[in-house]
Amino acid sequence: MDCSCQRDFEFGRNSHATLTTVSAPRAVCAKAFRGCPVKVSSSDMHPVSEYVTAANRRSVLRSGVIGCGAAALSSLMHCDAATAESSSRAEFPQFTPKAKRVIHLCQSGAPSQLDLFDWKPGLRNRRGMELPKSVIQGQRFTGMTKDQASFPVAPTTFEFRQHGNSGAWMSELLPYTARVADELCFVKTLHTDAINHDPAITFIQTGSSLAGRPCMGSWLSYGLGSMNEDLPAFVAMTSGRSGQPLYDRLWGSGFLPTEYSAVKFRRTGDPVLYLSNPPGISADLRRKMLNDLSRLNEIQLQQQGDPEIAARMTQYEMAARMQASVPDLVDISDEPQHILDLYGPDCRTPGTYASNCLLARRLAERGVRFVQLYHRGWDHHAKLPSTIPDLCAQTDQPTSALIQDLCARGMLDDTLVIWGGEFGRTVYCQGTLTETDFGRDHHPRCFTIWMAGGGVNRGTTYGETDDFSYNIARDGVEVHDLNATVMRLLGIDHTKLTYQYQGRHHRLTDVHGNVVEQLTG
Amino acid sequence: MNDSPLQCVHQNRSVAFTLIAGFAFFADAAVAKSVDFDRDIRPILSDNCFQCHGPDQEQREADMRLDRKASAFTSADGNARIVPGKPDESELFRRITGAVPEVQMPPPDSGRSLTTRQIELIGEWITQGAEWKEHWSFVPPVRPDVPKVGDKTWSRNAVDAFVLSRLKREGLRPSAEADRPTMIRRVTLDLTGLPPTPEDVDAFLADESEKAWERVIDRLLKSSAYGERMAVRWLDLARYADTSGYQNDGARDMWRWRDWVINAYNDNMPFDQFTIRQLAGDMLQIVPEPGRIGHGSLDLDAVTLNHWIASGFNRNHRGNSEGGVDPEEYQVEYVVDRVDTTATVWLGLSIGCARCHDHKYDPISQTEFYQLFACFNNIPENGRALKQGNSPPYIKAPTRSQRKRLKKLNREIAALRQQWNQSQPALNEAQSVWEASLLPDESTHWSLSDGLRVHLKLDGDLENAVADATPRESETTASSVAEATPAPTFIDGRVGKAVQLNGENFVTVGDVGAFDYMDGVTYSAWVRAESDGTILARKKPEKDGQGYSIGVQDGHVHVNLINRWLDDCIRLSTVGSLPFSQWHHVAVTYDGTRQAAGVTVYIDGQAQAVNVHFDFINQTFASMEPLRIGSGITDLQGAVDDVRIFARSLPAKDVGIIATSESLEELANLPQSDRTVFQQDLLQSCFLETAAPEPLRKLHARLSVMEQQKVELVETVPTVMVMYEGEPRATRRLNRGRFDQPAEEVAVGIPEILMSDATSGASDRLEVARWLVSPNHPLTARVAVNRYWQMFFGEGLVSSMEDFGSQGSRPSHPQLLDWLATEFMRVDWNVKYMHKTIAMSSAYRQSSMASEFLLQRDSDNELLARGPRFRLAAEVVRDQALAASGLLHDKVGGPSVKIYQPDGLWSEIASDTVYETATGKDLYRRSLYTYWKRTVGPPSMMTFDASTREMCTVRRARTNTPLQALALMNDVTYVEASRALAQRMIQEGGSTVDDRFARGFRLVLGRQPNYEESRIAQAAVARYAKEFENNPEAAQQLISIGESAVKNDTNAEELATWTAVASVILNLDETVTRR
């Protein structure tokens, strides 16, 4: 193991002694979460006859998945490729994965690379000067600034410093993230096609700016299946009170069957929709009702011989298990004080980014394959200098804590953490540039994201932008390249995980994508 | 191929021969029957070769296409590629066998390869003569002979003959007929989406005639629930929803179109008409230009109106209103969506691939894509959609009852008008008498007060003369706290005193005059300007800050309505100037239509020509800043008098009246010929309101009331987005499909492969629509009947329902499909007839019980040796629970309703979106009336695989997940339905546990429980009863869930016990399955 957690983090130091005793992730087994017949183990359940289970495999394949591309299903059910019709038959993962799971920290609204990571000291002298046409190169603007009379350069108002052995430049706004600088693999030259939020965030999640495609988490659930039997394979969580709206499609399964959508963990009410029994139905009564339900279904199963009945019985048992496992998951009372301190005071408040980061670790620990966090509010068209510090304050410490926590538990090596927004922001000022104030418009041409753990090349920076952080000077990375690289880290050749829909073999990277070898360790 | 060195061929001939010889040996054993090119060969070529040797011109290698006979057989310079009967002489075969390793096909680096079996098949095909066939679905269906099957007892109609003949071929026999309760539940759910009532079941069981089944089907086809069930499927195809689908995902109103669909099904509109009207209903008659508020449609006849509403089909796509979008980019996306959707729904082809390049698999070129694009491209639309409400073009679409009321009002108003005109002489006479009575030494000022919210007389103080104006919803109610620093000077004004501002002081009026971008409003003031400056404003102080302002700039009157400067604002200025140092009346009206054309600037009552600088307001311009006089952008030097703000957009005549400052007495003393029109209007308005003889006053009041009623009625008339042929727009092929890379111009046309002898082409949208339903069209009827088949059998005869192209699946019963398609056309596209034909068949009536043998032999039931069974659709799961429990409110049509959903679901991921759950009966409407927000779908529907409606969806997945279990167990919808069902079980079931349980079973499942089931129920009831007896509070809690009332005399523990039992019934696999 190459985990850097042996090095002390200032915030993680106290935790080491206890963290080493944390038990290994529970219930790690290669069983798909939904739609798959897992043999019922509860003593209350009636045994399901063998032939039914066998027939059920086919039935599940038929009803849910076209073909047998789903390795989750094939590995679980010893799927015979001959019975499936799809040409997508490769086993996934195809090669030894470096990452087993992903935690994607989506910073919705597009954080400014110029004020956080992409240090351009030369801009100080150009403050207020018109952005040269030779830099703009005729690239399109959004409708918000295209009629603007001038495009004055707005250098950041924040101080930058180098951090760690890698010497990564980071702004003073991210003191906690700076402490894990050597874990991070920065990509300074990600670029995207879309220039507005909805299409751009849809593009980065699904590989298409239009609705209807599965998101990355759905592709991975479909391809790799689940690693646990009590929880979904794919969980999404949101935080932030205002900012750009989010959409179910960002964690939706598109044309893949619905079972590959994320289960959204909510911040109010039941963490999972309809999880709690209604008032008046005790856990005990629920168990009795489930038993009676099972008895009645069993009669039909015997009579009808329809494997779907057995499958549904199984789902009810899984639902019952979730009723126990999810509250246990979101109950952080078993977290020691130093962990709570690590994530910061917000982590006790459900629905905050800090709380979601802590839950992300708990989910990862329990074998959830893909956890996606969305934090809203990074859309700083105006008043950037006075508002971006709030967003950083909300996210910086928990982000850093998550890295340290995973590392201390020995989980960072096989957990890929991705941090980033949907595009970057312009070097020119949107609106009026004053001594203390400016705004930045959307900028798709280049922006910074970072990854950590999961086999990425830590402590490195890839790609270089020009002096204005406006164009790519060296080593551009397309969104499809990034997605291809993430899939590679998970042991998947992105061109091979496909699904036939409307006469085409679709894949996350469409017809694009090149793995960026330099990003992987 | 031509370039392959001959020498090389010779060297390797022996290898090829070996393979061919080996193949021939194998062929005897396995490929004895004839190889069908379309069935056996084309799929292999499509999958492995078309990428480089297919329709896509750009990707095509060696100028060879294997999707076209000529090119496949012979190269351009005459070399034979396929020699019928001689595989070894066929270059194609030699290449795939590896006879020429240097040019092996597919190339080893392509990632594609042929299996031995595939190579053998191709070889055999060539050996058998290499007969070429066009892809089956591009050849018009020919009515096949109905097979003669001996079994007259089973085979009831042609459907059965085809099914049975196939079964016989496979050595299988059909299953027995399902039992009657199962049959009636099946067909009732399929045709209406509701369960049969126990009475329906009893009637069917009692009906021993041969016609019993037909009677059931006829009854169902006649019920309005039929149209509702059919509509749901169509709404998925049409990507119908109640919101716009991008970013903030604001509301829109398309329910008039949705109701049109329901009615069309219930009226059994022939499918060709159904098609033409939805694609080009607006072009069937001459329709007026819809305009921004769409009033032009109010007086249309019902037929024309309905045709136009139908055209809303292709406005159901999403609309992007995000700040900063490039309108051109999204205008292109909308047209692409129309092409994709239309092609998917009617052609069963995914021609969207051809947006960027020639289709890789089907013979649709990129140019042909843009030929279809062209017919949807003339809609006068803005790619940047409105955030709230419908985006133009849209029309007012009155409902039947609204049309009736409107007609009645029009008649009454016309009659009153006539009366009014007749009474003019009397009016003039009476007015003259009144005018003469006005005393010349008095000075009475009168003006309009209807809608007046702010009136600053500025006669020495800053008070608002309107004391108790009832504010409208969007106004804040705080009273006016007016002040000015330093204290203003009052001078003689236009009416009494006026306030004199010196450019350093201004008047802060306070929290009045708050209006928003969808309100009608009028601002007016007398102004004597000495400089440029703001007359009145409510806006943030910085230049171009959010808010509204009216002022003088460079001598012209400027109006600003600003949310965000540059891309979300209206700015306009008068062409003429406002002379300095003179009193002039300035008025601005805005009608709330969110466009510059809705703003009129008046100087001295005269509407001014304006220059529009910015014209797109999409969000609020309301501001927290107070109303200010003389400040906003720049401070005004000059005098301001008599500021008025009305909460309505005044018509020109009324603006003339408020621009008249003389007193009544002054005006009365002017000879009539010397009076201006405005002065005359003012006198008459005042006379009518205050002094006219009672009959005249009453008549006038009545007319005003009726006109107001009409205005109010028109305001409540829903709008619907429609198609409309505006100015023709040049369509250009877009390189790589990118909106900013236009290439050559393209005219409307249809893909060559789909041209039949009967059609010569199409030059507009209407002709394209007519072509789709023309006789001999190869696809439309097949695609439609395939969807019908899927309704009844769970899967289509072509299982890739969305793809009839070369990558799609082949029909399981090709002849049956073609018989249904030709039959559909023969009966003039009679939809109910087709549904009845399928439902009447013995194939449909079979038991769905699957023997172990059949499960092994045909797990997918492709051969139809048994009845179909599948999980109910999301809507049906809920509707069934509502119907069985008696909660269902079966009102047809109307605006969508917000059913139960967990709190905070919307606001968690999007600010400013509050879900207001419906109340009363609206909570229990059928699920197709559920408010559908695309970015956050109704959660329990989505759990059961409903479509997000973001795009055209042909087929929904049918998954089986624990989240579904949680929803059925715990969603308030199902808990409340359990309680209501329990109430029925107790009340209608009788006194014994068995009878009550049986009642529940019959209400939900249509059948009696068997002995074993009853025994389980007995034990369950005892257990649950004990639980609630021990915990009466829990019982009370459980039965209090849901909005519907619990009957007073209810025994809480008993009801809770049965609620738990009912919940178990609603959770049964059998309940959510139709079998």
Coordinates of N, CA and C in Angstrom, one line a residue, chain A residues 33-35 58 62-63 66 140 142-144 147-148 196-199 210-212 238 241-242 244-249 257-259 263 266-268 273-282 284-286 288-290 292-293 295-297 299-300 303-306 308-309 311-312 315-316 319 322-323 376 500 502-504, chain B residues 245-248 318 322-325 329-330 333 350 353 564 566-567 802-803 807 849 855 859-860 869 871 902-905 908-911 935-937 939-940 942 945 950-951 955 959-963 965-966 968-971 1007 1013 1016 1020 1023-1024 1027-1028 1034 1037-1038 1041 1060 1063-1064 1067-1070 1072 1075:
Chain A
F33 N -27.4 -4.5 -6.1 CA -28.3 -3.9 -5.1 C -29.8 -4.2 -5.5
R34 N -30.1 -3.9 -6.7 CA -31.5 -4.0 -7.0 C -31.7 -4.9 -8.3
G35 N -32.9 -5.4 -8.4 CA -33.2 -6.1 -9.6 C -32.6 -7.5 -9.7
R58 N -33.0 -15.2 -15.9 CA -33.3 -14.9 -17.3 C -34.4 -13.7 -17.2
R62 N -34.2 -10.1 -18.9 CA -35.2 -9.7 -19.9 C -35.8 -8.4 -19.5
S63 N -36.2 -8.3 -18.2 CA -37.0 -7.1 -17.9 C -36.1 -5.9 -17.7
I66 N -31.0 -4.9 -21.3 CA -31.0 -5.5 -22.7 C -29.6 -6.0 -22.9
R140 N -16.7 32.4 -28.3 CA -18.0 33.0 -28.0 C -18.2 33.4 -26.5
T142 N -21.1 34.4 -23.3 CA -22.5 34.1 -23.0 C -23.3 35.3 -23.4
G143 N -24.6 35.1 -23.5 CA -25.5 36.3 -23.7 C -25.4 37.3 -22.6
M144 N -24.8 37.0 -21.5 CA -24.8 37.9 -20.4 C -23.7 39.0 -20.6
D147 N -22.7 41.7 -25.1 CA -22.9 43.1 -25.5 C -22.1 44.0 -24.6
Q148 N -21.3 43.5 -23.7 CA -20.6 44.4 -22.8 C -19.6 45.2 -23.6
N196 N -23.4 27.3 -20.7 CA -24.4 27.6 -19.7 C -24.5 26.4 -18.8
H197 N -25.0 26.8 -17.6 CA -25.0 25.8 -16.5 C -25.7 24.5 -16.8
D198 N -26.9 24.6 -17.2 CA -27.7 23.3 -17.3 C -27.0 22.4 -18.3
P199 N -26.7 22.9 -19.6 CA -26.1 22.0 -20.5 C -24.7 21.5 -20.0
L210 N -27.4 17.4 -23.7 CA -28.9 17.2 -23.7 C -29.3 16.1 -22.8
A211 N -30.5 16.2 -22.3 CA -31.0 15.2 -21.4 C -31.2 13.9 -22.0
G212 N -31.2 12.8 -21.2 CA -31.5 11.5 -21.7 C -30.4 10.5 -21.6
T238 N -27.1 16.5 -1.9 CA -27.0 17.9 -2.3 C -26.9 18.8 -1.1
R241 N -27.7 26.4 -0.1 CA -29.1 26.9 0.0 C -29.6 27.6 -1.3
S242 N -28.6 28.2 -2.0 CA -29.0 28.9 -3.2 C -28.0 28.7 -4.3
Q244 N -27.3 27.8 -8.6 CA -27.9 27.2 -9.7 C -28.7 25.9 -9.3
P245 N -29.9 25.7 -9.9 CA -30.6 24.5 -9.5 C -30.0 23.3 -10.0
L246 N -30.3 22.2 -9.4 CA -29.9 20.8 -9.8 C -31.1 20.1 -10.4
Y247 N -30.7 19.0 -11.0 CA -31.8 18.2 -11.7 C -31.6 16.7 -11.4
D248 N -32.7 16.0 -11.3 CA -32.6 14.6 -11.1 C -31.8 13.9 -12.2
R249 N -31.8 14.5 -13.4 CA -31.1 13.8 -14.5 C -29.6 13.7 -14.2
P257 N -32.0 1.2 -17.4 CA -33.1 1.0 -16.5 C -33.0 1.9 -15.2
T258 N -34.1 2.3 -14.7 CA -34.2 3.2 -13.6 C -33.4 2.7 -12.4
E259 N -33.2 1.4 -12.3 CA -32.5 0.9 -11.1 C -31.0 1.3 -11.0
V263 N -29.7 6.7 -5.7 CA -30.7 6.9 -4.7 C -30.2 8.2 -4.1
R266 N -31.6 12.5 1.2 CA -32.2 13.8 1.3 C -31.8 14.4 2.7
R267 N -31.9 15.7 2.7 CA -31.4 16.4 3.9 C -32.6 16.7 4.9
T268 N -33.8 16.6 4.4 CA -34.9 16.8 5.3 C -35.8 15.5 5.2
L273 N -36.3 8.4 0.2 CA -37.7 8.6 0.1 C -38.5 7.3 0.6
Y274 N -39.5 7.7 1.4 CA -40.4 6.6 1.9 C -39.8 5.6 2.8
L275 N -38.7 5.9 3.4 CA -37.9 4.9 4.2 C -38.7 4.6 5.4
S276 N -39.2 5.5 6.1 CA -39.8 5.3 7.4 C -41.2 4.7 7.3
N277 N -41.5 3.8 8.2 CA -42.8 3.3 8.3 C -43.7 4.5 8.7
P278 N -45.0 4.5 8.3 CA -45.9 5.6 8.6 C -46.2 5.5 10.1
P279 N -46.5 6.7 10.7 CA -46.9 6.8 12.1 C -47.9 5.7 12.4
G280 N -47.8 5.0 13.4 CA -48.8 4.0 13.8 C -48.3 2.6 13.4
I281 N -47.4 2.5 12.5 CA -46.8 1.1 12.1 C -45.5 1.0 12.8
S282 N -45.4 0.2 13.8 CA -44.2 0.0 14.5 C -43.3 -1.0 13.7
D284 N -42.1 -3.7 14.6 CA -42.6 -5.0 14.9 C -43.8 -5.4 14.0
L285 N -44.7 -4.4 13.9 CA -45.9 -4.7 13.1 C -45.5 -4.8 11.6
R286 N -44.5 -3.9 11.2 CA -44.0 -4.0 9.8 C -43.5 -5.4 9.5
K288 N -44.3 -8.1 10.9 CA -45.4 -9.1 10.8 C -46.1 -8.9 9.4
M289 N -46.3 -7.7 9.0 CA -46.9 -7.4 7.7 C -46.1 -8.0 6.6
L290 N -44.8 -7.8 6.7 CA -43.9 -8.3 5.7 C -44.0 -9.8 5.6
D292 N -46.5 -11.7 6.5 CA -47.8 -12.1 5.9 C -47.8 -11.8 4.3
L293 N -47.2 -10.7 4.0 CA -47.1 -10.4 2.6 C -46.3 -11.5 1.9
R295 N -45.9 -14.6 2.8 CA -46.7 -15.8 2.8 C -47.7 -15.8 1.6
L296 N -48.4 -14.7 1.5 CA -49.3 -14.6 0.4 C -48.6 -14.6 -1.0
N297 N -47.5 -13.9 -1.1 CA -46.8 -14.0 -2.4 C -46.3 -15.4 -2.7
I299 N -47.7 -18.2 -2.0 CA -48.8 -19.0 -2.5 C -48.8 -18.8 -4.1
Q300 N -48.8 -17.5 -4.4 CA -48.8 -17.2 -5.9 C -47.6 -17.7 -6.6
Q303 N -48.1 -21.3 -7.3 CA -49.1 -21.5 -8.2 C -48.7 -21.1 -9.6
Q304 N -48.1 -19.9 -9.7 CA -47.9 -19.3 -11.0 C -46.5 -19.6 -11.6
G305 N -45.6 -19.9 -10.7 CA -44.2 -20.2 -11.2 C -43.6 -19.0 -11.9
D306 N -44.0 -17.8 -11.5 CA -43.4 -16.6 -12.2 C -42.2 -16.1 -11.3
E308 N -40.7 -13.5 -11.3 CA -40.8 -12.1 -10.9 C -41.3 -12.0 -9.5
I309 N -42.2 -13.0 -9.1 CA -42.7 -12.9 -7.8 C -41.6 -13.1 -6.8
A311 N -38.6 -12.5 -7.2 CA -37.7 -11.3 -7.2 C -38.3 -10.2 -6.4
R312 N -39.6 -10.0 -6.5 CA -40.3 -9.0 -5.7 C -40.2 -9.3 -4.2
Q315 N -37.0 -8.1 -3.1 CA -36.9 -6.7 -2.9 C -37.5 -6.2 -1.6
Y316 N -38.6 -6.8 -1.2 CA -39.2 -6.4 0.1 C -38.2 -6.7 1.2
A319 N -35.7 -4.0 1.1 CA -36.3 -2.7 1.6 C -36.2 -2.7 3.1
M322 N -32.8 -2.0 4.3 CA -32.5 -0.6 4.1 C -33.1 0.2 5.3
Q323 N -34.3 -0.2 5.7 CA -34.9 0.5 6.8 C -34.0 0.5 8.0
R376 N -24.1 23.7 -4.1 CA -24.5 24.8 -5.0 C -24.0 26.2 -4.5
Q500 N -27.0 -0.8 -25.9 CA -27.7 -0.5 -27.1 C -29.0 0.1 -26.9
Q502 N -31.8 2.7 -29.2 CA -32.2 3.4 -30.4 C -31.1 3.1 -31.5
G503 N -30.8 1.8 -31.6 CA -30.0 1.4 -32.8 C -28.6 1.7 -32.7
R504 N -28.1 2.1 -31.5 CA -26.7 2.5 -31.4 C -26.1 1.9 -30.1
Chain B
G245 N -38.2 22.4 -18.3 CA -37.1 21.4 -18.4 C -35.7 21.7 -18.3
Y246 N -35.4 23.0 -18.4 CA -34.0 23.4 -18.3 C -33.8 24.3 -17.0
Q247 N -32.7 24.2 -16.4 CA -32.3 25.1 -15.3 C -33.4 25.3 -14.3
N248 N -34.0 26.5 -14.2 CA -35.0 26.7 -13.2 C -36.3 26.0 -13.5
R318 N -38.4 20.6 -24.5 CA -38.0 21.5 -23.5 C -37.6 22.8 -24.0
E322 N -32.2 29.8 -19.7 CA -31.1 30.2 -18.8 C -30.5 31.5 -19.3
G323 N -30.1 32.4 -18.4 CA -29.5 33.7 -18.7 C -28.2 33.4 -19.6
G324 N -28.0 34.1 -20.6 CA -26.8 34.0 -21.4 C -26.8 32.9 -22.4
V325 N -27.9 32.2 -22.7 CA -27.9 31.2 -23.7 C -27.8 31.9 -25.1
E329 N -28.5 28.8 -30.9 CA -28.1 27.4 -30.5 C -29.4 26.6 -30.1
Y330 N -30.2 27.2 -29.2 CA -31.3 26.4 -28.8 C -32.5 26.3 -29.7
E333 N -31.7 23.4 -31.4 CA -32.0 22.2 -30.6 C -33.5 21.8 -30.6
S350 N -34.2 6.2 -35.4 CA -33.5 7.2 -34.7 C -32.6 7.9 -35.7
C353 N -28.9 10.5 -35.4 CA -27.5 10.3 -35.8 C -27.1 11.2 -37.0
R564 N -31.3 42.0 -15.1 CA -29.8 42.0 -15.2 C -29.5 42.8 -16.4
L566 N -28.0 44.1 -19.7 CA -27.6 43.5 -21.0 C -28.4 42.3 -21.5
D567 N -28.6 41.3 -20.6 CA -29.3 40.2 -21.2 C -30.7 39.9 -20.6
E802 N -38.3 1.3 -30.6 CA -37.8 2.6 -31.0 C -36.9 2.6 -32.2
D803 N -36.6 1.4 -32.7 CA -35.7 1.2 -33.8 C -36.1 0.1 -34.8
Q807 N -30.3 -1.8 -37.4 CA -29.8 -2.2 -36.1 C -30.8 -2.7 -35.1
M849 N -50.0 -18.2 -16.9 CA -49.2 -19.1 -16.1 C -48.2 -19.8 -16.9
L855 N -41.1 -21.9 -19.6 CA -40.1 -21.0 -19.1 C -38.7 -21.3 -19.7
S859 N -38.4 -18.2 -22.6 CA -38.5 -17.5 -21.3 C -39.1 -16.1 -21.6
D860 N -38.9 -15.5 -22.8 CA -39.4 -14.2 -23.1 C -40.8 -14.2 -23.6
R869 N -47.7 -11.3 -19.1 CA -47.8 -10.7 -17.7 C -46.6 -9.8 -17.5
R871 N -45.4 -6.0 -14.9 CA -45.7 -5.1 -13.8 C -46.5 -3.9 -14.4
P902 N -43.1 14.1 -0.7 CA -42.5 14.5 0.5 C -42.0 15.9 0.4
D903 N -42.1 16.6 1.6 CA -41.8 18.0 1.7 C -40.3 18.3 1.2
G904 N -40.2 19.4 0.6 CA -38.8 19.9 0.4 C -38.1 19.3 -0.8
L905 N -38.8 18.5 -1.5 CA -38.1 17.8 -2.6 C -37.6 18.8 -3.7
E908 N -35.0 21.7 -2.2 CA -33.7 21.2 -1.9 C -32.7 21.4 -3.0
I909 N -33.2 21.2 -4.2 CA -32.2 21.3 -5.3 C -32.4 22.5 -6.2
A910 N -33.4 23.3 -5.9 CA -33.6 24.5 -6.7 C -34.3 25.5 -5.8
S911 N -33.7 26.7 -5.7 CA -34.3 27.7 -4.8 C -35.6 28.2 -5.5
T935 N -37.4 18.3 -14.2 CA -36.1 18.1 -13.5 C -36.2 17.4 -12.2
V936 N -37.4 17.4 -11.6 CA -37.7 16.6 -10.4 C -39.0 16.0 -10.5
G937 N -39.0 14.8 -11.1 CA -40.3 14.1 -11.4 C -41.0 13.7 -10.1
P939 N -42.0 11.8 -7.4 CA -41.1 10.7 -6.9 C -41.6 9.3 -7.0
S940 N -42.8 9.1 -6.5 CA -43.2 7.7 -6.5 C -43.5 7.1 -7.9
M942 N -41.7 8.1 -10.5 CA -40.4 7.8 -11.0 C -39.8 6.5 -10.5
D945 N -40.6 3.7 -12.6 CA -40.1 3.8 -14.0 C -40.9 4.7 -14.9
E950 N -38.3 14.3 -20.4 CA -37.3 15.3 -20.9 C -37.2 15.0 -22.4
M951 N -37.4 13.9 -22.9 CA -37.3 13.6 -24.3 C -38.3 12.5 -24.6
R955 N -40.5 3.5 -24.7 CA -40.7 2.3 -23.9 C -40.1 2.5 -22.6
T959 N -38.6 -2.2 -13.9 CA -37.7 -2.7 -12.9 C -38.4 -3.1 -11.7
N960 N -37.7 -3.7 -10.8 CA -38.3 -4.3 -9.6 C -37.3 -4.0 -8.5
T961 N -37.6 -3.0 -7.7 CA -36.5 -2.5 -6.7 C -37.1 -2.4 -5.3
P962 N -36.2 -2.3 -4.4 CA -36.7 -2.1 -3.0 C -37.3 -0.7 -2.8
L963 N -36.9 0.2 -3.6 CA -37.5 1.6 -3.5 C -39.0 1.5 -3.8
A965 N -40.9 -1.1 -3.1 CA -41.5 -1.6 -1.9 C -41.7 -0.5 -0.9
L966 N -40.7 0.3 -0.7 CA -40.8 1.4 0.3 C -41.9 2.3 -0.1
L968 N -44.6 1.7 -1.9 CA -46.0 1.1 -1.7 C -46.3 0.9 -0.2
M969 N -45.3 0.7 0.6 CA -45.5 0.5 2.0 C -45.8 1.9 2.7
N970 N -45.0 2.9 2.3 CA -44.9 4.1 3.2 C -45.4 5.4 2.6
D971 N -45.5 5.5 1.3 CA -46.0 6.7 0.7 C -47.4 7.0 1.2
R1007 N -60.7 -11.0 -7.8 CA -61.0 -12.4 -7.6 C -61.2 -12.7 -6.1
E1013 N -55.1 -18.4 1.4 CA -55.0 -16.9 1.6 C -55.9 -16.4 2.7
I1016 N -54.3 -17.2 6.1 CA -53.3 -16.2 6.4 C -53.9 -14.9 6.9
A1020 N -53.5 -12.9 10.4 CA -52.9 -11.6 10.3 C -53.9 -10.6 11.1
R1023 N -53.4 -10.9 14.7 CA -52.1 -10.3 15.2 C -52.2 -8.8 15.2
Y1024 N -52.7 -8.2 14.1 CA -52.7 -6.8 14.0 C -53.6 -6.2 15.0
E1027 N -52.0 -5.9 18.2 CA -51.0 -4.8 18.2 C -51.7 -3.4 18.5
F1028 N -52.8 -3.2 17.8 CA -53.5 -1.9 18.0 C -54.3 -1.8 19.3
A1034 N -51.3 4.4 18.4 CA -50.8 4.0 17.1 C -51.9 3.9 16.1
Q1037 N -53.0 7.2 15.0 CA -52.0 7.8 14.1 C -52.1 7.3 12.7
L1038 N -52.3 6.0 12.7 CA -52.3 5.4 11.3 C -53.5 5.8 10.5
I1041 N -53.6 9.4 8.7 CA -52.8 9.8 7.6 C -53.6 10.1 6.3
A1060 N -53.9 -2.1 8.0 CA -52.7 -2.9 7.8 C -52.9 -4.0 6.8
S1063 N -53.1 -2.7 3.4 CA -51.7 -2.3 2.9 C -51.0 -3.6 2.4
V1064 N -51.2 -4.7 3.1 CA -50.6 -5.9 2.6 C -51.2 -6.3 1.2
N1067 N -49.7 -4.3 -1.5 CA -48.3 -4.6 -1.7 C -48.0 -5.9 -2.4
L1068 N -49.1 -6.7 -2.6 CA -48.9 -8.0 -3.2 C -48.3 -7.9 -4.6
D1069 N -47.5 -8.9 -4.9 CA -47.0 -8.9 -6.3 C -48.1 -8.9 -7.3
E1070 N -49.1 -9.7 -7.0 CA -50.2 -9.8 -7.9 C -50.9 -8.5 -8.1
V1072 N -49.5 -5.4 -8.2 CA -48.8 -4.5 -9.1 C -48.5 -5.2 -10.4
R1075 N -51.8 -9.9 -15.1 CA -51.4 -11.2 -15.6 C -52.6 -11.9 -16.2

